[in-house]
Amino acid sequence: MLPSSVRRIAAFTPALVLVSVFASVLGAPVAAARADAPAAPASAASAKSLAVATVRSSSDAQLYSADGVVEAVRQSVIATQVSGAIVELPVKAGDRVKAGQLLIRMDARAANQEAKASSAQVEAARAALILAAKDYERQKLLFNKQYISAAQLERAESQFKSASAQANAQIAQAGAVQTQTGFYVLNAPYSGVVAEVPVTLGDMAMPGRPLMTVYDPAALRVTATVPQARVANLVAGQAVRIEFPGMPEAQRWITAGKMTVLPVADAATHTVQLRLDLPGATTALTPGMFARVHLAFNTNGSAQGARLYVPSKAVFRRAELTAVYVLNAQGQPLLRQVKAGAVTGAEQEILSGVSAGEQVALDPVAAAKVGVVNAAKDSSK
């Protein structure tokens, strides 16, 4: 027979081992597990004071998270149809502009000279037309008095028609030259914001070279792609929630407006693009920002469609361990490893490790302390 003191030490050894395990998980020493502490009343009170939540089951729809990006419904790349040096650039990136406001002016001196030359040619053609018309009228009078032959009259008529055609051609050419002079001035197509200005004063503008990008901040949307196999099961009329991780907490979540599913799939990735309109009041968002779209898909009531959710704060992680504290039949928290899924708002999807209806502790640290005290108490009996 071992002495009574040795038996007490042997009985208390498992409790010490369990205390050390929990202390390593929490990263803090636990002094409440001493054998001489009256743990029974304190642990019971602590267990009752734990805030708990019930594991929620959702079998109506399956949630899916897709990465997206903010883009403007109206975004224009300003370019020119003619070549010329930039002589005026009154706006910069970030400026707000109104429809018709001057954006870029190019050197149009050569074009203006061509326009003047065309105008002079028009005047000359009109003068020739007037002369040909008068000559034709005289030839008709002479022909009526039988002073000239029919051939001379026909020659005068042909000269009049030729002068008329030349005048019309000169007028059309002058109009084209005058129109081209307008290409040297670029105005805002609509009211919006200047997103990018990749040129400076003195740069040579050429056809096809982007000179400026303008977008309308009043009409934004989020585009995201989903696998083509999921498109048919999208819940119709759902209120799609969009998360913007880079925004402050108060502006992080937005409910999208109309959702448009493009009727084509990408041949390389086999995905379909979704377009989700954003409310007009989202002034803090800009094109190019990252977004996460949370969508609901029908599961046709199958058992595989059920999803389990717990509050996100009930889940804690240490290294490679992901776990929750589940309350047993006696109301005591027990550590249980789980496999976590996607985060949706304030909830965390649990893929395995818990069952619907079970209760989990909302504060893992407090639950761990209660569990350690109870383990030490049971081992000391």
JSON list of N, CA and C in Angstrom, two decimals, residues 94-148:
[
{"chain": "A", "resi": 94, "resn": "GLY", "atom": "N", "xyz": [-8.92, 63.15, -60.40]},
{"chain": "A", "resi": 94, "resn": "GLY", "atom": "CA", "xyz": [-9.68, 63.43, -59.19]},
{"chain": "A", "resi": 94, "resn": "GLY", "atom": "C", "xyz": [-10.63, 64.60, -59.30]},
{"chain": "A", "resi": 95, "resn": "ASP", "atom": "N", "xyz": [-10.47, 65.42, -60.34]},
{"chain": "A", "resi": 95, "resn": "ASP", "atom": "CA", "xyz": [-11.36, 66.58, -60.51]},
{"chain": "A", "resi": 95, "resn": "ASP", "atom": "C", "xyz": [-12.74, 66.13, -60.98]},
{"chain": "A", "resi": 96, "resn": "ARG", "atom": "N", "xyz": [-13.74, 66.85, -60.52]},
{"chain": "A", "resi": 96, "resn": "ARG", "atom": "CA", "xyz": [-15.10, 66.65, -61.01]},
{"chain": "A", "resi": 96, "resn": "ARG", "atom": "C", "xyz": [-15.35, 67.61, -62.18]},
{"chain": "A", "resi": 97, "resn": "VAL", "atom": "N", "xyz": [-15.96, 67.10, -63.22]},
{"chain": "A", "resi": 97, "resn": "VAL", "atom": "CA", "xyz": [-16.21, 67.90, -64.42]},
{"chain": "A", "resi": 97, "resn": "VAL", "atom": "C", "xyz": [-17.69, 67.82, -64.76]},
{"chain": "A", "resi": 98, "resn": "LYS", "atom": "N", "xyz": [-18.15, 68.83, -65.50]},
{"chain": "A", "resi": 98, "resn": "LYS", "atom": "CA", "xyz": [-19.52, 68.88, -65.97]},
{"chain": "A", "resi": 98, "resn": "LYS", "atom": "C", "xyz": [-19.57, 68.55, -67.46]},
{"chain": "A", "resi": 99, "resn": "ALA", "atom": "N", "xyz": [-20.72, 68.14, -67.91]},
{"chain": "A", "resi": 99, "resn": "ALA", "atom": "CA", "xyz": [-20.88, 67.78, -69.32]},
{"chain": "A", "resi": 99, "resn": "ALA", "atom": "C", "xyz": [-20.55, 68.99, -70.20]},
{"chain": "A", "resi": 100, "resn": "GLY", "atom": "N", "xyz": [-19.70, 68.77, -71.21]},
{"chain": "A", "resi": 100, "resn": "GLY", "atom": "CA", "xyz": [-19.30, 69.85, -72.11]},
{"chain": "A", "resi": 100, "resn": "GLY", "atom": "C", "xyz": [-18.11, 70.65, -71.65]},
{"chain": "A", "resi": 101, "resn": "GLN", "atom": "N", "xyz": [-17.60, 70.39, -70.46]},
{"chain": "A", "resi": 101, "resn": "GLN", "atom": "CA", "xyz": [-16.46, 71.16, -69.94]},
{"chain": "A", "resi": 101, "resn": "GLN", "atom": "C", "xyz": [-15.19, 70.80, -70.71]},
{"chain": "A", "resi": 102, "resn": "LEU", "atom": "N", "xyz": [-14.33, 71.81, -70.92]},
{"chain": "A", "resi": 102, "resn": "LEU", "atom": "CA", "xyz": [-13.08, 71.59, -71.65]},
{"chain": "A", "resi": 102, "resn": "LEU", "atom": "C", "xyz": [-12.16, 70.66, -70.86]},
{"chain": "A", "resi": 103, "resn": "LEU", "atom": "N", "xyz": [-11.67, 69.63, -71.53]},
{"chain": "A", "resi": 103, "resn": "LEU", "atom": "CA", "xyz": [-10.72, 68.70, -70.93]},
{"chain": "A", "resi": 103, "resn": "LEU", "atom": "C", "xyz": [-9.32, 68.87, -71.50]},
{"chain": "A", "resi": 104, "resn": "ILE", "atom": "N", "xyz": [-9.22, 68.91, -72.83]},
{"chain": "A", "resi": 104, "resn": "ILE", "atom": "CA", "xyz": [-7.92, 69.01, -73.50]},
{"chain": "A", "resi": 104, "resn": "ILE", "atom": "C", "xyz": [-8.09, 69.88, -74.75]},
{"chain": "A", "resi": 105, "resn": "ARG", "atom": "N", "xyz": [-7.11, 70.73, -74.96]},
{"chain": "A", "resi": 105, "resn": "ARG", "atom": "CA", "xyz": [-7.06, 71.51, -76.21]},
{"chain": "A", "resi": 105, "resn": "ARG", "atom": "C", "xyz": [-5.70, 71.25, -76.87]},
{"chain": "A", "resi": 106, "resn": "MET", "atom": "N", "xyz": [-5.74, 70.97, -78.17]},
{"chain": "A", "resi": 106, "resn": "MET", "atom": "CA", "xyz": [-4.52, 70.69, -78.93]},
{"chain": "A", "resi": 106, "resn": "MET", "atom": "C", "xyz": [-4.23, 71.84, -79.90]},
{"chain": "A", "resi": 107, "resn": "ASP", "atom": "N", "xyz": [-3.00, 71.86, -80.37]},
{"chain": "A", "resi": 107, "resn": "ASP", "atom": "CA", "xyz": [-2.58, 72.91, -81.31]},
{"chain": "A", "resi": 107, "resn": "ASP", "atom": "C", "xyz": [-3.31, 72.71, -82.63]},
{"chain": "A", "resi": 108, "resn": "ALA", "atom": "N", "xyz": [-4.17, 73.67, -82.98]},
{"chain": "A", "resi": 108, "resn": "ALA", "atom": "CA", "xyz": [-4.99, 73.55, -84.18]},
{"chain": "A", "resi": 108, "resn": "ALA", "atom": "C", "xyz": [-4.67, 74.63, -85.21]},
{"chain": "A", "resi": 109, "resn": "ARG", "atom": "N", "xyz": [-3.49, 75.24, -85.13]},
{"chain": "A", "resi": 109, "resn": "ARG", "atom": "CA", "xyz": [-3.16, 76.33, -86.06]},
{"chain": "A", "resi": 109, "resn": "ARG", "atom": "C", "xyz": [-3.13, 75.85, -87.50]},
{"chain": "A", "resi": 110, "resn": "ALA", "atom": "N", "xyz": [-2.52, 74.71, -87.76]},
{"chain": "A", "resi": 110, "resn": "ALA", "atom": "CA", "xyz": [-2.47, 74.20, -89.13]},
{"chain": "A", "resi": 110, "resn": "ALA", "atom": "C", "xyz": [-3.87, 73.87, -89.63]},
{"chain": "A", "resi": 111, "resn": "ALA", "atom": "N", "xyz": [-4.69, 73.30, -88.77]},
{"chain": "A", "resi": 111, "resn": "ALA", "atom": "CA", "xyz": [-6.05, 72.96, -89.18]},
{"chain": "A", "resi": 111, "resn": "ALA", "atom": "C", "xyz": [-6.87, 74.21, -89.46]},
{"chain": "A", "resi": 112, "resn": "ASN", "atom": "N", "xyz": [-6.65, 75.26, -88.68]},
{"chain": "A", "resi": 112, "resn": "ASN", "atom": "CA", "xyz": [-7.38, 76.51, -88.93]},
{"chain": "A", "resi": 112, "resn": "ASN", "atom": "C", "xyz": [-6.98, 77.13, -90.26]},
{"chain": "A", "resi": 113, "resn": "GLN", "atom": "N", "xyz": [-5.70, 77.03, -90.61]},
{"chain": "A", "resi": 113, "resn": "GLN", "atom": "CA", "xyz": [-5.25, 77.55, -91.90]},
{"chain": "A", "resi": 113, "resn": "GLN", "atom": "C", "xyz": [-5.88, 76.76, -93.04]},
{"chain": "A", "resi": 114, "resn": "GLU", "atom": "N", "xyz": [-5.96, 75.47, -92.88]},
{"chain": "A", "resi": 114, "resn": "GLU", "atom": "CA", "xyz": [-6.61, 74.65, -93.91]},
{"chain": "A", "resi": 114, "resn": "GLU", "atom": "C", "xyz": [-8.09, 75.02, -94.03]},
{"chain": "A", "resi": 115, "resn": "ALA", "atom": "N", "xyz": [-8.72, 75.32, -92.92]},
{"chain": "A", "resi": 115, "resn": "ALA", "atom": "CA", "xyz": [-10.13, 75.72, -92.96]},
{"chain": "A", "resi": 115, "resn": "ALA", "atom": "C", "xyz": [-10.30, 77.03, -93.71]},
{"chain": "A", "resi": 116, "resn": "LYS", "atom": "N", "xyz": [-9.37, 77.99, -93.49]},
{"chain": "A", "resi": 116, "resn": "LYS", "atom": "CA", "xyz": [-9.45, 79.25, -94.21]},
{"chain": "A", "resi": 116, "resn": "LYS", "atom": "C", "xyz": [-9.24, 79.04, -95.71]},
{"chain": "A", "resi": 117, "resn": "ALA", "atom": "N", "xyz": [-8.29, 78.16, -96.05]},
{"chain": "A", "resi": 117, "resn": "ALA", "atom": "CA", "xyz": [-8.05, 77.89, -97.47]},
{"chain": "A", "resi": 117, "resn": "ALA", "atom": "C", "xyz": [-9.27, 77.26, -98.11]},
{"chain": "A", "resi": 118, "resn": "SER", "atom": "N", "xyz": [-9.91, 76.37, -97.41]},
{"chain": "A", "resi": 118, "resn": "SER", "atom": "CA", "xyz": [-11.12, 75.74, -97.94]},
{"chain": "A", "resi": 118, "resn": "SER", "atom": "C", "xyz": [-12.24, 76.76, -98.12]},
{"chain": "A", "resi": 119, "resn": "SER", "atom": "N", "xyz": [-12.34, 77.69, -97.20]},
{"chain": "A", "resi": 119, "resn": "SER", "atom": "CA", "xyz": [-13.37, 78.73, -97.33]},
{"chain": "A", "resi": 119, "resn": "SER", "atom": "C", "xyz": [-13.11, 79.60, -98.56]},
{"chain": "A", "resi": 120, "resn": "ALA", "atom": "N", "xyz": [-11.83, 79.90, -98.82]},
{"chain": "A", "resi": 120, "resn": "ALA", "atom": "CA", "xyz": [-11.49, 80.69, -100.01]},
{"chain": "A", "resi": 120, "resn": "ALA", "atom": "C", "xyz": [-11.82, 79.93, -101.28]},
{"chain": "A", "resi": 121, "resn": "GLN", "atom": "N", "xyz": [-11.55, 78.64, -101.28]},
{"chain": "A", "resi": 121, "resn": "GLN", "atom": "CA", "xyz": [-11.88, 77.84, -102.46]},
{"chain": "A", "resi": 121, "resn": "GLN", "atom": "C", "xyz": [-13.38, 77.78, -102.68]},
{"chain": "A", "resi": 122, "resn": "VAL", "atom": "N", "xyz": [-14.14, 77.78, -101.62]},
{"chain": "A", "resi": 122, "resn": "VAL", "atom": "CA", "xyz": [-15.60, 77.80, -101.76]},
{"chain": "A", "resi": 122, "resn": "VAL", "atom": "C", "xyz": [-16.06, 79.09, -102.41]},
{"chain": "A", "resi": 123, "resn": "GLU", "atom": "N", "xyz": [-15.47, 80.21, -101.99]},
{"chain": "A", "resi": 123, "resn": "GLU", "atom": "CA", "xyz": [-15.84, 81.49, -102.58]},
{"chain": "A", "resi": 123, "resn": "GLU", "atom": "C", "xyz": [-15.50, 81.52, -104.06]},
{"chain": "A", "resi": 124, "resn": "ALA", "atom": "N", "xyz": [-14.33, 80.95, -104.42]},
{"chain": "A", "resi": 124, "resn": "ALA", "atom": "CA", "xyz": [-13.95, 80.92, -105.84]},
{"chain": "A", "resi": 124, "resn": "ALA", "atom": "C", "xyz": [-14.90, 80.05, -106.64]},
{"chain": "A", "resi": 125, "resn": "ALA", "atom": "N", "xyz": [-15.29, 78.93, -106.08]},
{"chain": "A", "resi": 125, "resn": "ALA", "atom": "CA", "xyz": [-16.22, 78.04, -106.78]},
{"chain": "A", "resi": 125, "resn": "ALA", "atom": "C", "xyz": [-17.58, 78.69, -106.95]},
{"chain": "A", "resi": 126, "resn": "ARG", "atom": "N", "xyz": [-18.03, 79.43, -105.97]},
{"chain": "A", "resi": 126, "resn": "ARG", "atom": "CA", "xyz": [-19.32, 80.12, -106.08]},
{"chain": "A", "resi": 126, "resn": "ARG", "atom": "C", "xyz": [-19.27, 81.21, -107.15]},
{"chain": "A", "resi": 127, "resn": "ALA", "atom": "N", "xyz": [-18.13, 81.91, -107.21]},
{"chain": "A", "resi": 127, "resn": "ALA", "atom": "CA", "xyz": [-17.98, 82.95, -108.25]},
{"chain": "A", "resi": 127, "resn": "ALA", "atom": "C", "xyz": [-18.01, 82.32, -109.64]},
{"chain": "A", "resi": 128, "resn": "ALA", "atom": "N", "xyz": [-17.31, 81.20, -109.80]},
{"chain": "A", "resi": 128, "resn": "ALA", "atom": "CA", "xyz": [-17.32, 80.52, -111.10]},
{"chain": "A", "resi": 128, "resn": "ALA", "atom": "C", "xyz": [-18.72, 80.02, -111.44]},
{"chain": "A", "resi": 129, "resn": "LEU", "atom": "N", "xyz": [-19.45, 79.59, -110.43]},
{"chain": "A", "resi": 129, "resn": "LEU", "atom": "CA", "xyz": [-20.81, 79.12, -110.67]},
{"chain": "A", "resi": 129, "resn": "LEU", "atom": "C", "xyz": [-21.72, 80.27, -111.12]},
{"chain": "A", "resi": 130, "resn": "ILE", "atom": "N", "xyz": [-21.56, 81.42, -110.49]},
{"chain": "A", "resi": 130, "resn": "ILE", "atom": "CA", "xyz": [-22.38, 82.58, -110.89]},
{"chain": "A", "resi": 130, "resn": "ILE", "atom": "C", "xyz": [-22.09, 82.97, -112.33]},
{"chain": "A", "resi": 131, "resn": "LEU", "atom": "N", "xyz": [-20.78, 82.98, -112.68]},
{"chain": "A", "resi": 131, "resn": "LEU", "atom": "CA", "xyz": [-20.41, 83.33, -114.05]},
{"chain": "A", "resi": 131, "resn": "LEU", "atom": "C", "xyz": [-20.96, 82.33, -115.05]},
{"chain": "A", "resi": 132, "resn": "ALA", "atom": "N", "xyz": [-20.87, 81.05, -114.73]},
{"chain": "A", "resi": 132, "resn": "ALA", "atom": "CA", "xyz": [-21.39, 80.02, -115.63]},
{"chain": "A", "resi": 132, "resn": "ALA", "atom": "C", "xyz": [-22.90, 80.11, -115.77]},
{"chain": "A", "resi": 133, "resn": "ALA", "atom": "N", "xyz": [-23.58, 80.47, -114.70]},
{"chain": "A", "resi": 133, "resn": "ALA", "atom": "CA", "xyz": [-25.03, 80.60, -114.75]},
{"chain": "A", "resi": 133, "resn": "ALA", "atom": "C", "xyz": [-25.45, 81.76, -115.65]},
{"chain": "A", "resi": 134, "resn": "LYS", "atom": "N", "xyz": [-24.74, 82.90, -115.54]},
{"chain": "A", "resi": 134, "resn": "LYS", "atom": "CA", "xyz": [-25.07, 84.05, -116.39]},
{"chain": "A", "resi": 134, "resn": "LYS", "atom": "C", "xyz": [-24.79, 83.74, -117.86]},
{"chain": "A", "resi": 135, "resn": "ASP", "atom": "N", "xyz": [-23.68, 83.08, -118.13]},
{"chain": "A", "resi": 135, "resn": "ASP", "atom": "CA", "xyz": [-23.34, 82.73, -119.51]},
{"chain": "A", "resi": 135, "resn": "ASP", "atom": "C", "xyz": [-24.38, 81.77, -120.08]},
{"chain": "A", "resi": 136, "resn": "TYR", "atom": "N", "xyz": [-24.85, 80.87, -119.29]},
{"chain": "A", "resi": 136, "resn": "TYR", "atom": "CA", "xyz": [-25.86, 79.92, -119.75]},
{"chain": "A", "resi": 136, "resn": "TYR", "atom": "C", "xyz": [-27.16, 80.64, -120.08]},
{"chain": "A", "resi": 137, "resn": "GLU", "atom": "N", "xyz": [-27.55, 81.61, -119.27]},
{"chain": "A", "resi": 137, "resn": "GLU", "atom": "CA", "xyz": [-28.77, 82.37, -119.54]},
{"chain": "A", "resi": 137, "resn": "GLU", "atom": "C", "xyz": [-28.64, 83.16, -120.83]},
{"chain": "A", "resi": 138, "resn": "ARG", "atom": "N", "xyz": [-27.47, 83.76, -121.07]},
{"chain": "A", "resi": 138, "resn": "ARG", "atom": "CA", "xyz": [-27.27, 84.50, -122.31]},
{"chain": "A", "resi": 138, "resn": "ARG", "atom": "C", "xyz": [-27.34, 83.58, -123.52]},
{"chain": "A", "resi": 139, "resn": "GLN", "atom": "N", "xyz": [-26.73, 82.40, -123.40]},
{"chain": "A", "resi": 139, "resn": "GLN", "atom": "CA", "xyz": [-26.74, 81.45, -124.51]},
{"chain": "A", "resi": 139, "resn": "GLN", "atom": "C", "xyz": [-28.16, 80.99, -124.82]},
{"chain": "A", "resi": 140, "resn": "LYS", "atom": "N", "xyz": [-28.99, 80.87, -123.81]},
{"chain": "A", "resi": 140, "resn": "LYS", "atom": "CA", "xyz": [-30.38, 80.47, -124.06]},
{"chain": "A", "resi": 140, "resn": "LYS", "atom": "C", "xyz": [-31.13, 81.56, -124.82]},
{"chain": "A", "resi": 141, "resn": "LEU", "atom": "N", "xyz": [-30.89, 82.84, -124.49]},
{"chain": "A", "resi": 141, "resn": "LEU", "atom": "CA", "xyz": [-31.54, 83.93, -125.21]},
{"chain": "A", "resi": 141, "resn": "LEU", "atom": "C", "xyz": [-31.10, 83.97, -126.67]},
{"chain": "A", "resi": 142, "resn": "LEU", "atom": "N", "xyz": [-29.80, 83.80, -126.88]},
{"chain": "A", "resi": 142, "resn": "LEU", "atom": "CA", "xyz": [-29.29, 83.79, -128.25]},
{"chain": "A", "resi": 142, "resn": "LEU", "atom": "C", "xyz": [-29.82, 82.60, -129.04]},
{"chain": "A", "resi": 143, "resn": "PHE", "atom": "N", "xyz": [-29.97, 81.47, -128.37]},
{"chain": "A", "resi": 143, "resn": "PHE", "atom": "CA", "xyz": [-30.48, 80.29, -129.08]},
{"chain": "A", "resi": 143, "resn": "PHE", "atom": "C", "xyz": [-31.94, 80.49, -129.45]},
{"chain": "A", "resi": 144, "resn": "ASN", "atom": "N", "xyz": [-32.71, 81.14, -128.57]},
{"chain": "A", "resi": 144, "resn": "ASN", "atom": "CA", "xyz": [-34.12, 81.39, -128.87]},
{"chain": "A", "resi": 144, "resn": "ASN", "atom": "C", "xyz": [-34.28, 82.32, -130.07]},
{"chain": "A", "resi": 145, "resn": "LYS", "atom": "N", "xyz": [-33.30, 83.22, -130.28]},
{"chain": "A", "resi": 145, "resn": "LYS", "atom": "CA", "xyz": [-33.34, 84.12, -131.44]},
{"chain": "A", "resi": 145, "resn": "LYS", "atom": "C", "xyz": [-32.62, 83.52, -132.64]},
{"chain": "A", "resi": 146, "resn": "GLN", "atom": "N", "xyz": [-32.18, 82.28, -132.47]},
{"chain": "A", "resi": 146, "resn": "GLN", "atom": "CA", "xyz": [-31.52, 81.52, -133.53]},
{"chain": "A", "resi": 146, "resn": "GLN", "atom": "C", "xyz": [-30.21, 82.18, -133.99]},
{"chain": "A", "resi": 147, "resn": "TYR", "atom": "N", "xyz": [-29.51, 82.82, -132.99]},
{"chain": "A", "resi": 147, "resn": "TYR", "atom": "CA", "xyz": [-28.20, 83.39, -133.28]},
{"chain": "A", "resi": 147, "resn": "TYR", "atom": "C", "xyz": [-27.07, 82.39, -133.09]},
{"chain": "A", "resi": 148, "resn": "ILE", "atom": "N", "xyz": [-27.30, 81.33, -132.31]},
{"chain": "A", "resi": 148, "resn": "ILE", "atom": "CA", "xyz": [-26.28, 80.30, -132.06]},
{"chain": "A", "resi": 148, "resn": "ILE", "atom": "C", "xyz": [-26.90, 78.94, -132.31]}
]
